[in-house]
Amino acid sequence: MEVQESEQRLSLLQEFLWKNELGGFRITPLADDCSFRRYFRATLNEASFVVMDAPPEKENTKPFIKVSELLNGYGYSAPKIIKADPVNGFLILEDFGDETYTKALSQRTGEMDLYRLAIDLLIDLGRRNYSEEINFLPVYDRPKLLEEVLLFIDWYLIPRLKVPISDLKRKEFLSIWDTCLDELVEGSQNVLVLRDYHVDNLIHLSDRNGLRACGLLDFQDAVQGPASYDLVSLLQDSRRDINPSLRTKMLDRYFNGMAGKLDSENFMTSFYALGTQRALKVFGIFTRQSLKYGNHQYLVHIPRLWHHTLKNLSRPRLRPIKDWLLNNVSEDAINAEIASNT
């Protein structure tokens, strides 16, 4: 059945390309992400486009289209939509090339400038006076955050670490998180949150000036939510280690840019709480990719996720979450997991 569906999908893609005058282009696959979307580059002579294949029964391209228009309207660089077939889940996008932050940072040049640019874009997002233009986006509310953090139990603790979690322990975990989010996150002013703001989804556009030099690649799941979420996605990246001094400088830059707009102590409380929520969620996402889809490449980041989690949980106000974790996951299991992925 899967082979047949794949062949049908390929046929629809080829039909879409021919209909939009790309049938003669050379098609090469690009890196997948943790979703059902696939990406291809279509090239012919000097012309180049990116093609998104998002099966409509599993992915919805309409939010991507609307957020792309919004971001470009703000003066940022998001891939413009050249052609769209939302019914079948195909898009032809502007091609930003290959100079992702991941690639640029691997060359160990310009790290400070790249992070400054990414921080400045978040400052611009945080200082905007939003009106109705983001009302079409879902709110990143407590039920959604709680749903996500359960991925840690359902995909990481139980199936991977083989930790038995009773219904009572599960309810206790949810209750602790419910209280935590109520006390530490609720009441934050909602801004446009891109939600996957990290080095794989940012791209350096050296031919553009100002904030437009920071290309934004993945905003399919954008929401209205706390500004601290995208900042922690960037500065507690699960994909690369960031020098603590660089992190401190970027936090200082952010607070200087947001002067008069936020209370730094409350903001950092939200930062560490959402950093923990995001790390635990990503444990589940990366493990699900391995167990369900045979995609094991993300497991190498597990030790870094543990590091972020334990660092965040050293904050006194997050002690209840730390106690639950240490009471239910043995130190031996943690150490064995870290050793197996390093």
Coordinates of C-alpha atoms in Angstrom, one line a residue:
M1 CA 0.0 0.0 0.0
E2 CA 2.8 2.4 0.9
V3 CA 4.6 1.8 -2.4
Q4 CA 1.4 2.4 -4.3
E5 CA 0.7 5.6 -2.4
S6 CA 4.3 6.8 -3.1
E7 CA 3.9 6.1 -6.8
Q8 CA 0.6 8.0 -6.9
R9 CA 2.2 10.9 -5.0
L10 CA 5.1 11.0 -7.5
S11 CA 2.7 11.0 -10.4
L12 CA 0.8 13.9 -8.9
L13 CA 4.1 15.8 -8.4
Q14 CA 5.2 15.3 -12.0
E15 CA 1.8 16.5 -13.2
F16 CA 2.1 19.6 -11.0
L17 CA 5.6 20.3 -12.3
W18 CA 4.6 20.0 -16.0
K19 CA 1.5 22.1 -15.5
N20 CA 3.8 24.9 -14.1
E21 CA 6.4 24.6 -16.8
L22 CA 9.0 22.8 -14.6
G23 CA 8.6 19.5 -16.2
G24 CA 12.0 19.8 -18.0
F25 CA 13.8 20.9 -14.8
R26 CA 16.3 18.7 -13.0
I27 CA 14.7 17.6 -9.7
T28 CA 17.0 16.7 -6.8
P29 CA 15.8 15.9 -3.2
L30 CA 16.7 18.2 -0.3
A31 CA 16.9 17.3 3.4
D32 CA 13.7 16.2 5.1
D33 CA 12.6 17.6 8.4
C34 CA 10.6 16.0 11.3
S35 CA 7.4 16.1 9.4
F36 CA 5.7 14.4 6.4
R37 CA 6.8 17.2 4.1
R38 CA 9.5 16.6 1.4
Y39 CA 11.5 19.2 -0.5
F40 CA 13.1 19.2 -3.9
R41 CA 15.2 21.6 -5.9
A42 CA 14.2 22.2 -9.5
T43 CA 17.0 23.6 -11.7
L44 CA 17.4 24.5 -15.3
N45 CA 20.3 26.6 -16.5
E46 CA 20.3 29.7 -14.1
A47 CA 16.7 29.1 -12.9
S48 CA 16.2 27.4 -9.5
F49 CA 13.1 26.8 -7.4
V50 CA 12.3 24.7 -4.3
V51 CA 9.3 22.4 -4.5
M52 CA 7.4 21.4 -1.3
D53 CA 5.5 18.1 -1.3
A54 CA 3.1 18.1 1.6
P55 CA 0.5 15.3 1.5
P56 CA -2.8 17.1 2.3
E57 CA -4.1 14.3 4.5
K58 CA -1.1 14.8 6.8
E59 CA 0.0 18.4 6.2
N60 CA -1.8 21.7 5.4
T61 CA 0.0 24.1 3.2
K62 CA -2.4 27.0 3.7
P63 CA -0.8 28.2 7.0
F64 CA 2.7 28.2 5.3
I65 CA 1.3 30.4 2.4
K66 CA -0.4 32.9 4.8
V67 CA 2.6 33.2 7.1
S68 CA 5.0 33.6 4.1
E69 CA 2.9 36.6 3.0
L70 CA 2.8 38.0 6.5
L71 CA 6.6 37.7 7.0
N72 CA 7.4 39.3 3.6
G73 CA 4.9 42.1 4.4
Y74 CA 6.9 42.8 7.6
G75 CA 10.0 43.2 5.5
Y76 CA 11.6 39.8 6.3
S77 CA 12.9 37.2 3.9
A78 CA 10.6 34.2 3.7
P79 CA 10.4 32.1 0.5
K80 CA 7.8 33.7 -1.7
I81 CA 5.1 31.4 -3.1
I82 CA 5.5 31.1 -6.9
K83 CA 2.8 28.6 -7.6
A84 CA 0.5 26.7 -5.2
D85 CA -1.8 23.7 -5.3
P86 CA -3.1 23.4 -1.7
V87 CA -5.6 20.8 -2.7
N88 CA -2.9 18.3 -3.6
G89 CA -0.3 19.8 -1.3
F90 CA 2.3 21.2 -3.7
L91 CA 4.1 24.5 -3.6
I92 CA 6.8 26.1 -5.8
L93 CA 8.9 28.4 -3.6
E94 CA 11.6 31.0 -4.0
D95 CA 15.0 29.3 -3.7
F96 CA 17.2 30.8 -1.0
G97 CA 20.2 28.4 -1.7
D98 CA 22.1 26.3 0.7
E99 CA 23.8 28.7 3.1
T100 CA 21.9 27.7 6.2
Y101 CA 23.1 28.8 9.6
T102 CA 24.1 25.2 10.2
K103 CA 26.4 25.2 7.1
A104 CA 27.7 28.7 7.8
L105 CA 28.5 28.0 11.4
S106 CA 30.3 24.7 10.5
Q107 CA 32.9 26.9 8.8
R108 CA 33.5 28.6 12.2
T109 CA 33.3 32.1 10.7
G110 CA 30.9 34.9 11.5
E111 CA 29.2 33.2 14.5
M112 CA 28.7 36.4 16.4
D113 CA 27.3 38.3 13.4
L114 CA 24.9 35.5 12.5
Y115 CA 23.5 35.3 16.0
R116 CA 23.2 39.0 16.2
L117 CA 21.1 39.0 13.1
A118 CA 18.9 36.3 14.3
I119 CA 18.4 38.1 17.7
D120 CA 17.6 41.4 16.0
L121 CA 14.9 39.7 14.0
L122 CA 13.3 38.4 17.2
I123 CA 13.6 41.9 18.7
D124 CA 11.7 43.3 15.7
L125 CA 9.0 40.6 16.1
G126 CA 8.8 41.3 19.8
R127 CA 8.4 45.0 19.4
R128 CA 5.6 44.9 16.8
N129 CA 2.2 46.3 17.7
Y130 CA 0.2 43.3 16.5
S131 CA -3.4 43.9 15.6
E132 CA -5.7 41.5 13.7
E133 CA -3.1 40.3 11.2
I134 CA -2.0 37.3 13.4
N135 CA -5.5 36.3 14.6
F136 CA -5.7 33.5 12.0
L137 CA -2.9 31.7 13.9
P138 CA -3.7 29.3 16.7
V139 CA -2.8 30.5 20.3
Y140 CA 0.0 28.5 21.9
D141 CA -2.1 27.9 25.0
R142 CA -1.7 25.7 28.0
P143 CA -3.6 22.7 26.6
K144 CA -1.3 22.6 23.5
L145 CA 1.8 23.0 25.7
L146 CA 0.6 20.1 27.9
E147 CA -0.2 17.9 24.9
E148 CA 3.3 18.4 23.6
V149 CA 5.1 17.8 26.9
L150 CA 3.4 14.4 27.1
L151 CA 5.5 13.3 24.1
F152 CA 8.3 12.9 26.6
I153 CA 6.4 10.2 28.5
D154 CA 4.6 8.5 25.5
W155 CA 7.6 8.3 23.1
Y156 CA 10.7 8.6 25.2
L157 CA 10.3 7.3 28.8
I158 CA 8.0 4.4 28.1
P159 CA 9.0 3.0 24.7
R160 CA 12.7 4.0 24.6
L161 CA 13.9 4.0 28.3
K162 CA 11.4 1.3 29.2
V163 CA 10.3 3.3 32.3
P164 CA 7.0 2.2 33.6
I165 CA 4.7 5.2 34.1
S166 CA 1.4 4.5 35.8
D167 CA -1.7 6.5 35.2
L168 CA -1.2 8.1 38.6
K169 CA 2.3 9.2 37.7
R170 CA 1.2 10.5 34.4
K171 CA -1.6 12.6 36.0
E172 CA 1.0 13.9 38.6
F173 CA 3.3 14.9 35.7
L174 CA 0.5 16.8 34.0
S175 CA -0.7 18.5 37.2
I176 CA 2.8 19.7 37.9
W177 CA 3.2 21.1 34.4
D178 CA -0.3 22.7 34.6
T179 CA 0.7 24.6 37.7
C180 CA 4.1 25.5 36.3
L181 CA 2.6 27.0 33.1
D182 CA 0.0 28.8 35.1
E183 CA 2.5 30.4 37.4
L184 CA 5.4 30.9 35.1
V185 CA 4.1 31.4 31.5
E186 CA 0.5 32.4 31.6
G187 CA -0.1 36.2 31.1
S188 CA 2.9 36.6 28.7
Q189 CA 2.1 39.0 25.9
N190 CA 1.5 37.0 22.7
V191 CA 3.6 37.7 19.6
L192 CA 4.1 35.9 16.3
V193 CA 6.1 32.8 17.3
L194 CA 7.7 30.9 14.4
R195 CA 8.2 27.9 16.7
D196 CA 11.1 26.2 15.0
Y197 CA 13.6 29.1 15.1
H198 CA 16.9 27.3 15.0
V199 CA 20.0 26.9 12.9
D200 CA 18.6 24.4 10.4
N201 CA 15.7 26.8 9.6
L202 CA 17.7 30.0 9.3
I203 CA 19.6 30.8 6.2
H204 CA 22.2 33.6 5.5
L205 CA 21.3 35.7 2.5
S206 CA 24.5 37.6 1.9
D207 CA 23.0 39.6 -1.0
R208 CA 20.4 41.2 1.2
N209 CA 20.6 43.9 3.7
G210 CA 19.4 44.3 7.3
L211 CA 17.0 41.8 8.7
R212 CA 16.3 40.5 5.2
A213 CA 19.7 38.8 5.3
C214 CA 18.2 36.3 7.7
G215 CA 16.1 33.9 5.6
L216 CA 13.3 32.1 7.4
L217 CA 12.7 28.6 6.1
D218 CA 10.1 26.8 8.3
F219 CA 7.1 28.6 9.8
Q220 CA 4.4 26.0 8.9
D221 CA 3.5 25.7 12.6
A222 CA 3.6 29.4 13.6
V223 CA 1.4 30.5 16.5
Q224 CA 0.5 33.4 18.7
G225 CA 2.6 32.8 21.9
P226 CA 5.2 34.0 24.3
A227 CA 8.2 35.8 22.8
S228 CA 10.5 33.7 25.0
Y229 CA 9.7 30.5 23.0
D230 CA 11.6 31.4 19.8
L231 CA 14.5 32.9 21.8
V232 CA 14.9 29.6 23.7
S233 CA 14.7 27.7 20.5
L234 CA 17.6 29.6 19.2
L235 CA 19.8 29.8 22.3
Q236 CA 19.1 26.3 23.6
D237 CA 19.3 24.7 20.2
S238 CA 19.1 20.9 20.3
R239 CA 21.3 20.7 17.2
R240 CA 24.5 22.5 18.3
D241 CA 26.4 23.6 21.3
I242 CA 26.5 27.4 22.0
N243 CA 29.2 28.9 24.1
P244 CA 27.7 30.2 27.4
S245 CA 29.4 33.6 26.8
L246 CA 27.8 33.9 23.4
R247 CA 24.4 33.0 24.9
T248 CA 24.9 35.7 27.6
K249 CA 25.8 38.3 25.0
M250 CA 22.8 37.4 22.9
L251 CA 20.4 37.6 25.9
D252 CA 21.9 41.0 26.8
R253 CA 21.4 42.2 23.2
Y254 CA 17.8 41.0 23.3
F255 CA 17.0 42.7 26.5
N256 CA 18.7 46.0 25.3
G257 CA 16.6 45.8 22.2
M258 CA 13.4 45.1 24.1
A259 CA 14.0 47.8 26.7
G260 CA 10.7 49.1 28.1
K261 CA 8.7 46.2 26.6
L262 CA 9.3 43.4 29.1
D263 CA 10.3 42.5 32.6
S264 CA 13.6 40.6 32.3
E265 CA 13.1 38.5 35.5
N266 CA 9.6 37.3 34.4
F267 CA 10.8 36.8 30.9
M268 CA 13.7 34.6 32.0
T269 CA 11.4 32.6 34.2
S270 CA 9.3 31.9 31.1
F271 CA 12.4 31.3 29.1
Y272 CA 13.6 28.4 31.4
A273 CA 10.1 27.0 31.8
L274 CA 9.5 26.9 28.0
G275 CA 13.0 25.7 27.5
T276 CA 12.3 22.7 29.6
Q277 CA 8.9 22.1 27.9
R278 CA 10.5 22.3 24.5
A279 CA 13.4 20.0 25.4
L280 CA 11.0 17.3 26.8
K281 CA 8.8 17.7 23.7
V282 CA 11.8 17.3 21.4
F283 CA 12.9 14.1 23.3
G284 CA 9.6 12.6 22.2
I285 CA 9.7 14.0 18.6
F286 CA 13.3 12.7 18.0
T287 CA 12.5 9.3 19.5
R288 CA 9.3 9.0 17.6
Q289 CA 11.2 9.6 14.4
S290 CA 13.5 6.7 15.3
L291 CA 10.9 4.2 16.6
K292 CA 8.1 4.8 14.2
Y293 CA 9.8 5.9 11.0
G294 CA 13.3 4.4 11.3
N295 CA 14.9 7.8 11.2
H296 CA 17.7 7.6 13.8
Q297 CA 19.8 10.7 12.9
Y298 CA 18.3 12.9 15.6
L299 CA 19.2 10.6 18.5
V300 CA 22.7 12.0 18.5
H301 CA 21.2 15.2 20.0
I302 CA 19.8 13.4 23.1
P303 CA 22.8 14.3 25.4
R304 CA 22.4 18.0 24.5
L305 CA 18.7 17.8 25.3
W306 CA 19.5 16.3 28.7
H307 CA 22.0 19.1 29.4
H308 CA 19.5 21.8 28.6
T309 CA 16.8 20.1 30.7
L310 CA 18.9 19.7 33.8
K311 CA 20.3 23.2 33.5
N312 CA 16.8 24.7 33.2
L313 CA 15.6 22.6 36.1
S314 CA 18.3 24.0 38.4
R315 CA 16.0 27.0 38.7
P316 CA 14.2 26.9 42.1
R317 CA 10.8 27.6 40.6
L318 CA 11.1 24.5 38.4
R319 CA 12.0 22.2 41.3
P320 CA 8.7 20.3 41.2
I321 CA 9.4 19.2 37.6
K322 CA 13.0 18.3 38.5
D323 CA 11.8 16.2 41.5
W324 CA 9.3 14.3 39.4
L325 CA 11.9 13.6 36.7
L326 CA 14.6 12.4 39.2
N327 CA 12.0 10.3 41.1
N328 CA 10.9 8.5 38.0
V329 CA 13.9 8.2 35.8
S330 CA 17.0 6.6 37.4
E331 CA 20.4 8.3 37.1
D332 CA 21.7 5.1 35.6
A333 CA 19.1 5.2 32.8
I334 CA 20.1 8.8 32.0
N335 CA 23.8 8.1 32.0
A336 CA 23.3 5.0 29.8
E337 CA 21.2 7.0 27.3
I338 CA 23.9 9.7 27.2
A339 CA 26.7 7.2 26.7
S340 CA 24.8 5.4 23.9
N341 CA 24.4 8.7 21.9
T342 CA 27.9 10.2 22.3

